[in-house]
mmCIF file of C-alpha atoms in Angstrom:
data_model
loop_
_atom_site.group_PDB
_atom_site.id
_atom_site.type_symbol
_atom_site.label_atom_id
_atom_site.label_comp_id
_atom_site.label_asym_id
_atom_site.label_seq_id
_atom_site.Cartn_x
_atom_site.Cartn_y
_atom_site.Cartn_z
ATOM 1 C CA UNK A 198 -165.297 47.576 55.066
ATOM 2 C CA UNK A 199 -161.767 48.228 53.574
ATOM 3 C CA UNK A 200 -158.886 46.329 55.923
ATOM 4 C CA UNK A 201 -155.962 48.167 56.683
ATOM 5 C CA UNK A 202 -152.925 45.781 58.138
ATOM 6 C CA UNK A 203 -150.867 47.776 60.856
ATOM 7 C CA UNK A 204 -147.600 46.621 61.177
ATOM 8 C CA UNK A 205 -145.916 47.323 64.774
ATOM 9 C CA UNK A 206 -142.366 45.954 66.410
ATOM 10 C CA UNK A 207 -144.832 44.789 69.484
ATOM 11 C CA UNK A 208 -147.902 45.098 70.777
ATOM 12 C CA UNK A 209 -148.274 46.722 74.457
ATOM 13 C CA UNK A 210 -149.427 50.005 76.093
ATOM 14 C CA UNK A 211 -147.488 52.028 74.122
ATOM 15 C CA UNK A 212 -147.959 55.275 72.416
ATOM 16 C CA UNK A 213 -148.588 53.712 69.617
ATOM 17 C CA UNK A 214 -150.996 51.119 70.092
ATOM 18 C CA UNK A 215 -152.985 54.028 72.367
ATOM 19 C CA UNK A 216 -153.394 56.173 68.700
ATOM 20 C CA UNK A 217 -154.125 52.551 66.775
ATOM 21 C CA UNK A 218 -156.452 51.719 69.606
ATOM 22 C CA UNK A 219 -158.075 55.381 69.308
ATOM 23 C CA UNK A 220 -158.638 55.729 65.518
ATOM 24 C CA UNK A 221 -160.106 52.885 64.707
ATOM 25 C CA UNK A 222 -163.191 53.948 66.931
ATOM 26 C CA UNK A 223 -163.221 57.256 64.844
ATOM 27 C CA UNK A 224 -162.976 55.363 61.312
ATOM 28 C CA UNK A 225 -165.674 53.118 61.012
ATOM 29 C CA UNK A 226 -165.168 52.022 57.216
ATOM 30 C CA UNK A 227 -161.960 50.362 57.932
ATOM 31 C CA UNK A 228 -161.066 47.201 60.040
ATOM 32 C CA UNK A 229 -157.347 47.498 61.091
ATOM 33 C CA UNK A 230 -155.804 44.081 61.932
ATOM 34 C CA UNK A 231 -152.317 44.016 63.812
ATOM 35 C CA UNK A 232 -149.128 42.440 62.612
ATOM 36 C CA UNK A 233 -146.459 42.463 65.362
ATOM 37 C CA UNK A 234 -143.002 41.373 64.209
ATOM 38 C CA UNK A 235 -140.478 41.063 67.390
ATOM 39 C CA UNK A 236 -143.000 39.653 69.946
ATOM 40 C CA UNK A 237 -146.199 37.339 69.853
ATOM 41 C CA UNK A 238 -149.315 39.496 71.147
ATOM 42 C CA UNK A 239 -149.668 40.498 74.479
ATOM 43 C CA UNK A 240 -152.417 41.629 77.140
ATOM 44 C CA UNK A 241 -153.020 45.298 76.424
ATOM 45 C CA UNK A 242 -155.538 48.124 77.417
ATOM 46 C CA UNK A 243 -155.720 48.760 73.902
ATOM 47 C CA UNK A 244 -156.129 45.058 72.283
ATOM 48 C CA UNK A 245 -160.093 45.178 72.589
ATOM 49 C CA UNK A 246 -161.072 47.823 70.616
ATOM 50 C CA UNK A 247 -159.745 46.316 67.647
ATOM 51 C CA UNK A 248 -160.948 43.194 68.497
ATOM 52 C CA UNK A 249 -164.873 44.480 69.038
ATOM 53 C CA UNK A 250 -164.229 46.274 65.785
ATOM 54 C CA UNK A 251 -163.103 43.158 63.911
ATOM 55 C CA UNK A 252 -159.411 43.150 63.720
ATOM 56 C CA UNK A 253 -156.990 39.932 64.004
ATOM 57 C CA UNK A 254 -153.251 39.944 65.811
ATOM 58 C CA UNK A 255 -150.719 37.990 63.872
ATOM 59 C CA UNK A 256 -147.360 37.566 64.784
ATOM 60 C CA UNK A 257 -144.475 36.765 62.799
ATOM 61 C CA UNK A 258 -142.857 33.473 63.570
ATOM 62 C CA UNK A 259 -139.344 34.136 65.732
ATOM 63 C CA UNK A 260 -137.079 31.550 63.423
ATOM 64 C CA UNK A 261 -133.333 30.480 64.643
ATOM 65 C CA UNK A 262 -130.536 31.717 62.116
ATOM 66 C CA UNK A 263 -128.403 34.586 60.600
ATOM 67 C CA UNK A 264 -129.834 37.701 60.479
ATOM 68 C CA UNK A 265 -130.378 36.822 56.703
ATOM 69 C CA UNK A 266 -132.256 33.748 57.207
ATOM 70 C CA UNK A 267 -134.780 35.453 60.024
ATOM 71 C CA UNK A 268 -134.980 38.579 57.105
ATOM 72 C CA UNK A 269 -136.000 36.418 54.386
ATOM 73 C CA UNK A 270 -138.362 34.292 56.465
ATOM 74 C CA UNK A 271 -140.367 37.184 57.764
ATOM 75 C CA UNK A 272 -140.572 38.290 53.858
ATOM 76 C CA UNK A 273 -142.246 35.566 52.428
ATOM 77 C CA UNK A 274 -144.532 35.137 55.740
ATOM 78 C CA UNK A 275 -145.223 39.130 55.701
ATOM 79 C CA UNK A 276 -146.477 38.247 52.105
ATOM 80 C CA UNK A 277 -148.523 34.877 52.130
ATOM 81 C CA UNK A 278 -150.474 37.191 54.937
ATOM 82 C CA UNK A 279 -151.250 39.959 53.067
ATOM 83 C CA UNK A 280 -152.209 37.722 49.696
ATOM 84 C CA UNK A 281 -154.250 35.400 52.338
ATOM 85 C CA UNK A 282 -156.250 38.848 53.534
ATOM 86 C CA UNK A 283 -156.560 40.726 50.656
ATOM 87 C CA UNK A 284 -155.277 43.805 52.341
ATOM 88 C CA UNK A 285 -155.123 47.003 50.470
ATOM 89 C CA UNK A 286 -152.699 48.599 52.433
ATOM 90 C CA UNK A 287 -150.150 48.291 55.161
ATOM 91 C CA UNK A 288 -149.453 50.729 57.412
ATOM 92 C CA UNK A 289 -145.939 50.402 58.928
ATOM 93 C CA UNK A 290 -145.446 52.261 62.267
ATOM 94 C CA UNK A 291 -142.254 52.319 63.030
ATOM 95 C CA UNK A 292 -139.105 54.344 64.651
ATOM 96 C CA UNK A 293 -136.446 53.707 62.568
ATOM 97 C CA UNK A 294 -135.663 52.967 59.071
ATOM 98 C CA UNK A 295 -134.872 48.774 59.228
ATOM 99 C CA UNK A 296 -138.775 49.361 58.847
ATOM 100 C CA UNK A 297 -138.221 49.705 55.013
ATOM 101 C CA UNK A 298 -136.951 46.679 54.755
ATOM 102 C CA UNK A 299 -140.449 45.470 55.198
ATOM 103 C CA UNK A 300 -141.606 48.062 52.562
ATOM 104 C CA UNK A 301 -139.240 46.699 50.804
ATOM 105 C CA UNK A 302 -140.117 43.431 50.280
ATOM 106 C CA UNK A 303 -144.086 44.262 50.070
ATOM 107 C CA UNK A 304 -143.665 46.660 47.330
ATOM 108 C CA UNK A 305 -141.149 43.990 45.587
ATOM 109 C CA UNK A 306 -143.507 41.271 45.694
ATOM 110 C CA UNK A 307 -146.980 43.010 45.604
ATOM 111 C CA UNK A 308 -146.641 46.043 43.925
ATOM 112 C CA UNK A 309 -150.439 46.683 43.589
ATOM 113 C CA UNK A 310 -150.237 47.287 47.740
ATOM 114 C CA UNK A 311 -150.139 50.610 48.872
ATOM 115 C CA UNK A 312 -147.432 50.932 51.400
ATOM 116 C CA UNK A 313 -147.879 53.531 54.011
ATOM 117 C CA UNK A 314 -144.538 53.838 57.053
ATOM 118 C CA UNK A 315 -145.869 56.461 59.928
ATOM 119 C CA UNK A 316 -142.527 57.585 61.949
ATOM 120 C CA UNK A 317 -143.644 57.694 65.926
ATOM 121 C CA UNK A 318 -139.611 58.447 66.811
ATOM 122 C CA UNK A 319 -136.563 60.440 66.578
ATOM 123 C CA UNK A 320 -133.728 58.578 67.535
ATOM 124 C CA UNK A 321 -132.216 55.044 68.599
ATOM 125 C CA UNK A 322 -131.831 53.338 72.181
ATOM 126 C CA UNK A 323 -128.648 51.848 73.712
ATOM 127 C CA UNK A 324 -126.768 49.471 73.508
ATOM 128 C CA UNK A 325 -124.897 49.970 69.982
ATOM 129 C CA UNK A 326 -126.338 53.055 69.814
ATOM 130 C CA UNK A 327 -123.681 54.196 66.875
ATOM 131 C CA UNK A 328 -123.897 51.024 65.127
ATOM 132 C CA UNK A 329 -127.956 51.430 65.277
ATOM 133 C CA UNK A 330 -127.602 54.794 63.701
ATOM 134 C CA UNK A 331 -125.162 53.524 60.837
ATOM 135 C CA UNK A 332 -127.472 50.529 60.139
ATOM 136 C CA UNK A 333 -130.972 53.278 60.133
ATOM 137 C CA UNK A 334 -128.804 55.264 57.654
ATOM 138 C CA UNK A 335 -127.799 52.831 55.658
ATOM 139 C CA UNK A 336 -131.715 51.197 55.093
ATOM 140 C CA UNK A 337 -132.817 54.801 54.806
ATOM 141 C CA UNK A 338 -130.468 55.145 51.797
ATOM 142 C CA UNK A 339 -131.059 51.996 50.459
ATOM 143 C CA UNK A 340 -134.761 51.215 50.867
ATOM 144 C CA UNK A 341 -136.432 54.529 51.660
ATOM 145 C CA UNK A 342 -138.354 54.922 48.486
ATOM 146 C CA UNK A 343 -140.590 52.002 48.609
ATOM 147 C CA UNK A 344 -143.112 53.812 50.307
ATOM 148 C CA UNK A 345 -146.652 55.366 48.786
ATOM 149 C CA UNK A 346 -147.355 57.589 51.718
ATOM 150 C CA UNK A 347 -145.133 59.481 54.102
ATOM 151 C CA UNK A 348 -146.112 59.992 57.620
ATOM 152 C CA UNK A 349 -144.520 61.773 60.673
ATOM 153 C CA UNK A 350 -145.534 62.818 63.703
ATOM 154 C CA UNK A 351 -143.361 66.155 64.196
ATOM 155 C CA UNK A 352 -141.026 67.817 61.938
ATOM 156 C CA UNK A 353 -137.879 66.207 63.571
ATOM 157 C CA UNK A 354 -139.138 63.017 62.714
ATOM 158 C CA UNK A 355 -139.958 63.887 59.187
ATOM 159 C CA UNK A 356 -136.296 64.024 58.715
ATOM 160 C CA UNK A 357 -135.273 61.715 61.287
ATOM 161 C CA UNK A 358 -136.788 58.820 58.845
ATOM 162 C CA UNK A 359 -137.388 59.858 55.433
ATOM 163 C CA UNK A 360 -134.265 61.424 53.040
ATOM 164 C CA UNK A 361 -134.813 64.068 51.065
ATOM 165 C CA UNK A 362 -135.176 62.305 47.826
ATOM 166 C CA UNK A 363 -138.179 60.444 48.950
ATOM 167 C CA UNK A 364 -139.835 63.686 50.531
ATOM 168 C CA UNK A 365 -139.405 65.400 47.241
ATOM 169 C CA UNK A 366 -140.880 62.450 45.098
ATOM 170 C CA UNK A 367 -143.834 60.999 47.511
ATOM 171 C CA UNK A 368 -146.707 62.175 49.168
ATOM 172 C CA UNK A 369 -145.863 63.273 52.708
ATOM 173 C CA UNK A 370 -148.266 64.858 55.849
ATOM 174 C CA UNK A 371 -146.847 65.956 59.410
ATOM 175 C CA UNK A 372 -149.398 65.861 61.558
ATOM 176 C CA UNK A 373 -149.696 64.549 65.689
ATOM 177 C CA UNK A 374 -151.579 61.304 66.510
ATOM 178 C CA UNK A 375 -153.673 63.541 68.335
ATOM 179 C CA UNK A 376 -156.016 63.105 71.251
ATOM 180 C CA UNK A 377 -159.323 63.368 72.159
ATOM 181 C CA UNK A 378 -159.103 66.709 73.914
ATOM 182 C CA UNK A 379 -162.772 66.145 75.743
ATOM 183 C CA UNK A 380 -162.011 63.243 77.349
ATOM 184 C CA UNK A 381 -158.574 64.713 79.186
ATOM 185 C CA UNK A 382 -159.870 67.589 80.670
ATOM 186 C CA UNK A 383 -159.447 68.643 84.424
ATOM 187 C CA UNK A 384 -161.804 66.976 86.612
ATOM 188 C CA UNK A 385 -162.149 67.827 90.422
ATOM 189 C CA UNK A 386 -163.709 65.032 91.885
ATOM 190 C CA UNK A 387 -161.684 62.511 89.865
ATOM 191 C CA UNK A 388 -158.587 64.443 91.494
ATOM 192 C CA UNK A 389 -160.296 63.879 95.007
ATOM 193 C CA UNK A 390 -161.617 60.372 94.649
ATOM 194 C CA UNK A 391 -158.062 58.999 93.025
ATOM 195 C CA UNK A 392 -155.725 61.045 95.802
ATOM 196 C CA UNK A 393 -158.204 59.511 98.123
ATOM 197 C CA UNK A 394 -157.128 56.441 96.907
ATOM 198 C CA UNK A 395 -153.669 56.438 97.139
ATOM 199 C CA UNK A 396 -153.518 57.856 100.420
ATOM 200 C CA UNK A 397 -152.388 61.229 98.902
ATOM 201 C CA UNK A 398 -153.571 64.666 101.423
ATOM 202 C CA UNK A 399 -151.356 67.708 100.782
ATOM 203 C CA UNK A 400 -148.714 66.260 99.218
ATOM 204 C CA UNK A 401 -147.428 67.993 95.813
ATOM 205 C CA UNK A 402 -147.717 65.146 93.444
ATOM 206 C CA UNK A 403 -145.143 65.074 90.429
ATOM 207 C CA UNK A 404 -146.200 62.636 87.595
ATOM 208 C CA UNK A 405 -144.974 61.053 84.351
ATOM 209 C CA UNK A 406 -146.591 58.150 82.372
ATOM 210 C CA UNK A 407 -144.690 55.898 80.132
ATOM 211 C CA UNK A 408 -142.737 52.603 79.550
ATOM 212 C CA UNK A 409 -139.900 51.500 82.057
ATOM 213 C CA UNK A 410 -137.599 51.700 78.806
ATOM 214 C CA UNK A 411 -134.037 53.240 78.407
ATOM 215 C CA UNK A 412 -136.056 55.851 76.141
ATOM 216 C CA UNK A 413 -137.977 57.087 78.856
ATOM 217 C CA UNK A 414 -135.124 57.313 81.040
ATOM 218 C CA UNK A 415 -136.219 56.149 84.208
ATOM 219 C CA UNK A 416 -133.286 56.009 86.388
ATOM 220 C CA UNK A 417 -132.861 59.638 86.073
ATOM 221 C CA UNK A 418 -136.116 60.604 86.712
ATOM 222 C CA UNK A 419 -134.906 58.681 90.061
ATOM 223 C CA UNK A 420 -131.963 61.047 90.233
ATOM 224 C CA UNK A 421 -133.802 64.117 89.803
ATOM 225 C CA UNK A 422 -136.333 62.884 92.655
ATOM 226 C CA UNK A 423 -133.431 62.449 94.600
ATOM 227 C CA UNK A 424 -131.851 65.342 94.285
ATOM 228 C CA UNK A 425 -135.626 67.490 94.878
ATOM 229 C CA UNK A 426 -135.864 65.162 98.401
ATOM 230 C CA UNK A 427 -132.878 67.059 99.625
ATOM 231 C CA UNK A 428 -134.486 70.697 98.986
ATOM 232 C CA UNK A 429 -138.205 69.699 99.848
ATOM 233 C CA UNK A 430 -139.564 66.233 101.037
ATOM 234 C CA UNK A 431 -143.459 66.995 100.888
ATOM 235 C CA UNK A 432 -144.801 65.469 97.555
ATOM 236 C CA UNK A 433 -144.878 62.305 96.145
ATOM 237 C CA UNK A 434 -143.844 61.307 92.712
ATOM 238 C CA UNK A 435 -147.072 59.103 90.533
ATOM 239 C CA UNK A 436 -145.603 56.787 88.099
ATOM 240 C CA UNK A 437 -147.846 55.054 85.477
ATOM 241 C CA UNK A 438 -146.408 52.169 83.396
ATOM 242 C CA UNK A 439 -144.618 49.022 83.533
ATOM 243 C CA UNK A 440 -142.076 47.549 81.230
ATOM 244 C CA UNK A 441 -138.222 45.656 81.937
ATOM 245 C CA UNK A 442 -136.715 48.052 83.725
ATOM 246 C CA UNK A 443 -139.555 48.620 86.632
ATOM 247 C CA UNK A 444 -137.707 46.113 89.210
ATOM 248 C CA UNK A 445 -134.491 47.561 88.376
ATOM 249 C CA UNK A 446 -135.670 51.458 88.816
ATOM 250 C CA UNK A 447 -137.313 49.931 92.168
ATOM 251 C CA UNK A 448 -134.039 49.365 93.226
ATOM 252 C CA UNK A 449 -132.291 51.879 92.486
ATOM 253 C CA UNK A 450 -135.004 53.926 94.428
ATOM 254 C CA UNK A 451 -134.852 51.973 97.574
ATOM 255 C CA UNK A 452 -130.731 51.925 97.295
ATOM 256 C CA UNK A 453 -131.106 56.058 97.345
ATOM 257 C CA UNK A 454 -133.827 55.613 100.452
ATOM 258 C CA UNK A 455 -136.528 57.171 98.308
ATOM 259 C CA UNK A 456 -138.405 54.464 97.887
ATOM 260 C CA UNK A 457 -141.863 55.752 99.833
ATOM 261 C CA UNK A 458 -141.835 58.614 97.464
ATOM 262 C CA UNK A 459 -142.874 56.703 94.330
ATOM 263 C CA UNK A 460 -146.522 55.233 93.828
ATOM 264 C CA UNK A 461 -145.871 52.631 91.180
ATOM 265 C CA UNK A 462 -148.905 52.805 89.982
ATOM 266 C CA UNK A 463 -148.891 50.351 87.269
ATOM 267 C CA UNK A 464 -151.150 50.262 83.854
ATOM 268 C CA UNK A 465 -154.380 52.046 83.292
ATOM 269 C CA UNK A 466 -157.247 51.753 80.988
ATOM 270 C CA UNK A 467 -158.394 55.403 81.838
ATOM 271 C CA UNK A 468 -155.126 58.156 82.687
ATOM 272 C CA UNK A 469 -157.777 60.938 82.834
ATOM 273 C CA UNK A 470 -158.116 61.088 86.249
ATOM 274 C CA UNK A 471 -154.703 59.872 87.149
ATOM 275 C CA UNK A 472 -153.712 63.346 85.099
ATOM 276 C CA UNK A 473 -156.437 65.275 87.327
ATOM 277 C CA UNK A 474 -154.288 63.602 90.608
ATOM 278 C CA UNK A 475 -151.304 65.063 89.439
ATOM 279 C CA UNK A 476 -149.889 68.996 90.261
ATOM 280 C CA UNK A 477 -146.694 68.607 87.576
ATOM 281 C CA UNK A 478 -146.237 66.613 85.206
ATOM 282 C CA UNK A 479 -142.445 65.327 83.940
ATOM 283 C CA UNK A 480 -141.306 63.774 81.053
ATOM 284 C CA UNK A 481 -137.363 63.678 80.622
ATOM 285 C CA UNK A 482 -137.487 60.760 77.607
ATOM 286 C CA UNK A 483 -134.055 60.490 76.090
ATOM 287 C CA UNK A 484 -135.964 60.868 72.751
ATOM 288 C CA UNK A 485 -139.278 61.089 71.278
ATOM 289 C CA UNK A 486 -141.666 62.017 68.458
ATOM 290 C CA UNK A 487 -144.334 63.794 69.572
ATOM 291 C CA UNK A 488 -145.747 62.491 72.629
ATOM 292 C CA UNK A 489 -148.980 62.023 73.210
ATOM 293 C CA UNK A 490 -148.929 61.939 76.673
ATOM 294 C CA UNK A 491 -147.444 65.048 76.895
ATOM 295 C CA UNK A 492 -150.673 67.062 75.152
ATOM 296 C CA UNK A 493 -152.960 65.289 77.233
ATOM 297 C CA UNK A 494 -151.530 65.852 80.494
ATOM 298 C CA UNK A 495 -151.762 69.638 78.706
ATOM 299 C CA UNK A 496 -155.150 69.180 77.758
ATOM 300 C CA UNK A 497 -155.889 68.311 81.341
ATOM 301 C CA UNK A 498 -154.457 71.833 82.411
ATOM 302 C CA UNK A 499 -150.765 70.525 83.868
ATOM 303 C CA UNK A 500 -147.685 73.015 83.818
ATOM 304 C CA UNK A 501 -144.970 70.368 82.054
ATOM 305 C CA UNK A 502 -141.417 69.651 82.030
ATOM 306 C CA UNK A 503 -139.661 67.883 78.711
ATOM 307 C CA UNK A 504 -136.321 67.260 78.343
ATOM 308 C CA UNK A 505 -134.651 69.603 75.447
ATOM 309 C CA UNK A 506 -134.199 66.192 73.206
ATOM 310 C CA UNK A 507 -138.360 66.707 72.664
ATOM 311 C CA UNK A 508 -139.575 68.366 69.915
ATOM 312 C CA UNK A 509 -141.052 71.744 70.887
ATOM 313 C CA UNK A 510 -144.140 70.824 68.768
ATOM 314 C CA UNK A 511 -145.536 69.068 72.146
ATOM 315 C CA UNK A 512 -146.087 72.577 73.906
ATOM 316 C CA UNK A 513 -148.962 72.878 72.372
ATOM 317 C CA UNK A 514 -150.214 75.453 75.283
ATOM 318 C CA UNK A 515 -146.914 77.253 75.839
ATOM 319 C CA UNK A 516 -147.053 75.878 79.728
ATOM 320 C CA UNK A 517 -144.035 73.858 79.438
ATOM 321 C CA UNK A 518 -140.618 74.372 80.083
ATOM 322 C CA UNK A 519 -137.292 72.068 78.397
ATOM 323 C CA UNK A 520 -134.807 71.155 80.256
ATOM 324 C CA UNK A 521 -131.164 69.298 79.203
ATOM 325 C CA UNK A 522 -130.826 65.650 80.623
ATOM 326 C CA UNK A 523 -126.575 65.674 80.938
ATOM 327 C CA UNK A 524 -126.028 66.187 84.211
ATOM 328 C CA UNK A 525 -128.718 68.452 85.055
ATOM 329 C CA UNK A 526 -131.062 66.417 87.837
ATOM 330 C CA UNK A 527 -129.886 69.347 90.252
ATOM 331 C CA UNK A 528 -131.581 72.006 87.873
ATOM 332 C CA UNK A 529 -134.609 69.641 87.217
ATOM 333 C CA UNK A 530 -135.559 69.287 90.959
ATOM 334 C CA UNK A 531 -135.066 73.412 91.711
ATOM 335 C CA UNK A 532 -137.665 74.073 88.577
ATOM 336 C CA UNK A 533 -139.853 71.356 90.109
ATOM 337 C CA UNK A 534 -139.532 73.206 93.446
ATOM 338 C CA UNK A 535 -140.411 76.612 91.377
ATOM 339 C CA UNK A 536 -143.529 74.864 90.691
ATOM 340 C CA UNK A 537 -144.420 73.509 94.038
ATOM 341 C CA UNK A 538 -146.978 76.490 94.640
ATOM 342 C CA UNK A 539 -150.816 76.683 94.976
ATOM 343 C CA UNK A 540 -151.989 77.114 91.603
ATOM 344 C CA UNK A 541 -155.264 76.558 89.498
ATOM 345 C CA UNK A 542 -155.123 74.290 86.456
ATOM 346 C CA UNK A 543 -154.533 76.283 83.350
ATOM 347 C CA UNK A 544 -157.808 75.944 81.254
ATOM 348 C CA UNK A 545 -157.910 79.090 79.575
ATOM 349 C CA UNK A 546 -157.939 78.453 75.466
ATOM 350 C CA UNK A 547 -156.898 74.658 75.680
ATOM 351 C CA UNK A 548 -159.461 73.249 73.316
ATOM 352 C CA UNK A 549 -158.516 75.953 70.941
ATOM 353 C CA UNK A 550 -154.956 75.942 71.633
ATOM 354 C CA UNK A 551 -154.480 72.059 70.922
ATOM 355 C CA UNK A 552 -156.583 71.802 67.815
ATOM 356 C CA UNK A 553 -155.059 74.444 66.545
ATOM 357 C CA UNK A 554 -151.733 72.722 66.782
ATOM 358 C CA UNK A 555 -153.159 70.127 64.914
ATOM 359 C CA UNK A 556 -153.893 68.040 67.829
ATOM 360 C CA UNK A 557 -156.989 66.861 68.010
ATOM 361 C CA UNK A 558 -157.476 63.167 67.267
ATOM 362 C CA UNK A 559 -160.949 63.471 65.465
ATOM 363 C CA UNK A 560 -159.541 66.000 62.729
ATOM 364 C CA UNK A 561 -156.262 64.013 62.375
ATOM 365 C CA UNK A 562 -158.155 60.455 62.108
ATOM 366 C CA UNK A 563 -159.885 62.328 59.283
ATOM 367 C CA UNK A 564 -156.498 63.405 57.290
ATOM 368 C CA UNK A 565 -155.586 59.343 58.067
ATOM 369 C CA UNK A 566 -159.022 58.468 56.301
ATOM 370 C CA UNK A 567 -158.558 60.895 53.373
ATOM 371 C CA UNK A 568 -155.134 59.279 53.266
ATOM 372 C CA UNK A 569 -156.031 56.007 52.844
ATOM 373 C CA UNK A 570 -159.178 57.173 50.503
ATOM 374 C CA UNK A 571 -156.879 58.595 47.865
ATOM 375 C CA UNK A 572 -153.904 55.683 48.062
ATOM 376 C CA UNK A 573 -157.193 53.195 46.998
ATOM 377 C CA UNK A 574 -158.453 55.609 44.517
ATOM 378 C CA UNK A 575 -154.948 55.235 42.456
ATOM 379 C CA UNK A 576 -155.250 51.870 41.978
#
């Protein structure tokens, strides 16, 4: 068994630890153990596969100091773990290009490790939003070509995180974190028993699934709920997450009286059925990759809505439409209200459609294997 160390900012219910979570049950000559650098481990739907598969958390120690001192401890700890576990590559996931600095230092110190940085994202979040984007530029300048293997999830993140220079002189793939297309598909009595449930009846339900992050912007998804109250009041709006800003969105809801049209739903191990529950699904991020939630509320048949900042590589069965997010909750809630009609899930082609877009998590966890297969072979 050949151990792979995946390096991640944290460790929650992100889209990222879902497509950790999901390939290592599809690559059964690796063990992947989990390095988070900005928080300690945490309780996640996604923590026990690796575990039952043989994979360790670590944690890098949060030290007190200059932004110097905390860089250069995390260095030499990054490094005393990988000598300590014989790892024969790391696999940095990671939305920005600080990330290299980490490269940086393995390929400095251990130059025999294969160095592999996936990009999951597109853009950076408020606050210092400008001097975030200088500081990316700068480390993708500096730092970017101490990489083996190039990784991106869409097209705009290709060149989001990765200058030209390095594309032209390393390896590079573009391909989705994919999903297990099977498992997401439409399913009737799922749609009954949850709705059931949750004391839904005829109500149009609206969806999205995600962190309460300034990236998934959450308050104006309460906005645009607002604003679709005023035209039609007979649906409710299914929220699955958690994260910071949940008390704060909660608020903001109840200060607009809309509170009783939000199920908070919380965190789920299984979003299958809570897909199947839905009638729309929504997804106005401020920025993303390619998210995977977005192809398998497709998979499961839902007309979508994305904001115009996502890549068009999500509508993956040309049943979504993009919207802008300035100042356009008005226009969000009459296209919601366009779609508030009785209409059968779209299953036509779907299995074909998404694994055709390159999609489908089995193919792409074999392109990850192959990946890793040839990285070992050039030692």
């Amino acid at each position: 068994m050949k151990k792979i160390l995946h390096i991640v900012s944290s460790w929650g219910t992100g889209g990222v630890e879902r497509y950790i979570s999901n390939y290592i049950n599809e690559m059964d000559e690796y063990i992947f153990d989990i390095l988070t650098i900005r928080k300690c481990k945490k309780e996640s739907v996604f923590t026990q596969p690796i575990l039952d598969r043989g994979g360790e958390f670590f944690s890098l120690n949060q030290v007190e100091g200059n932004i110097f001192e905390r860089t250069s401890s995390r260095k030499k700890e990054l490094v005393k773990l990988i000598n300590k576990n014989k790892y024969e590559i790391v696999h940095i996931n990671a939305g920005t290009a600080d990330a290299f600095i980490l490269a940086h230092s393995v390929k400095k110190q251990l130059p025999n490790i294969k160095v592999v940085m996936h990009c999951h994202g597109s853009n950076v979040e408020a606050p210092k939003k400008i001097l975030k984007r200088a500081f990316h530029e700068v480390c993708k300048f500096i730092y970017g070509n101490n990489v083996d293997y190039c990784i991106a999830v869409s097209d705009i993140t290709l060149s989001w995180m990765f200058k030209k220079s390095t594309l032209k002189n390393k390896p590079y793939s573009v391909f989705s974190c994919g999903i297990d297309i099977e498992k997401f598909k439409y399913n009737k009595s799922d749609r009954e028993k949850i709705r059931k449930e949750l004391g839904i009846e005829n109500e149009f339900v609206i969806g999205t699934i995600g962190r309460f992050t300034q990236q998934k912007n959450p308050f104006y998804i309460v906005k645009i709920i607002s604003e679709l109250n005023k035209l039609n009041d007979n649906f409710k709006f299914l929220w699955v997450g958690e994260g910071k800003l949940l008390d704060d969105v909660k608020e903001k809801a109840k200060e607009l009286g809309i509170y009783e049209k939000f199920i908070f739903y919380g965190i789920s191990k299984n979003i299958a059925p809570l897909l199947s529950t839905m009638d729309l699904f929504i997804l106005p991020s401020c920025f993303e990759g390619n998210p995977i939630v977005g192809i398998e509320a497709q998979a499961n048949g839902l007309k979508c809505i994305f904001s115009n900042t996502i890549t068009r590589e999500v509508d993956v069965t040309e049943n979504s439409d993009f919207i802008s997010i300035v100042n356009s909750e008005k226009i969000w809630a009459k296209k919601i209200l366009e779609c508030k009609v009785p209409h059968d899930r779209n299953l036509k082609n779907i299995t074909s459609s998404i694994k055709s877009s390159g999609c489908d998590m089995k193919e792409n966890s074999i392109k990850l294997s192959n990946i890793y297969n040839i990285l070992t072979e050039r030692k």
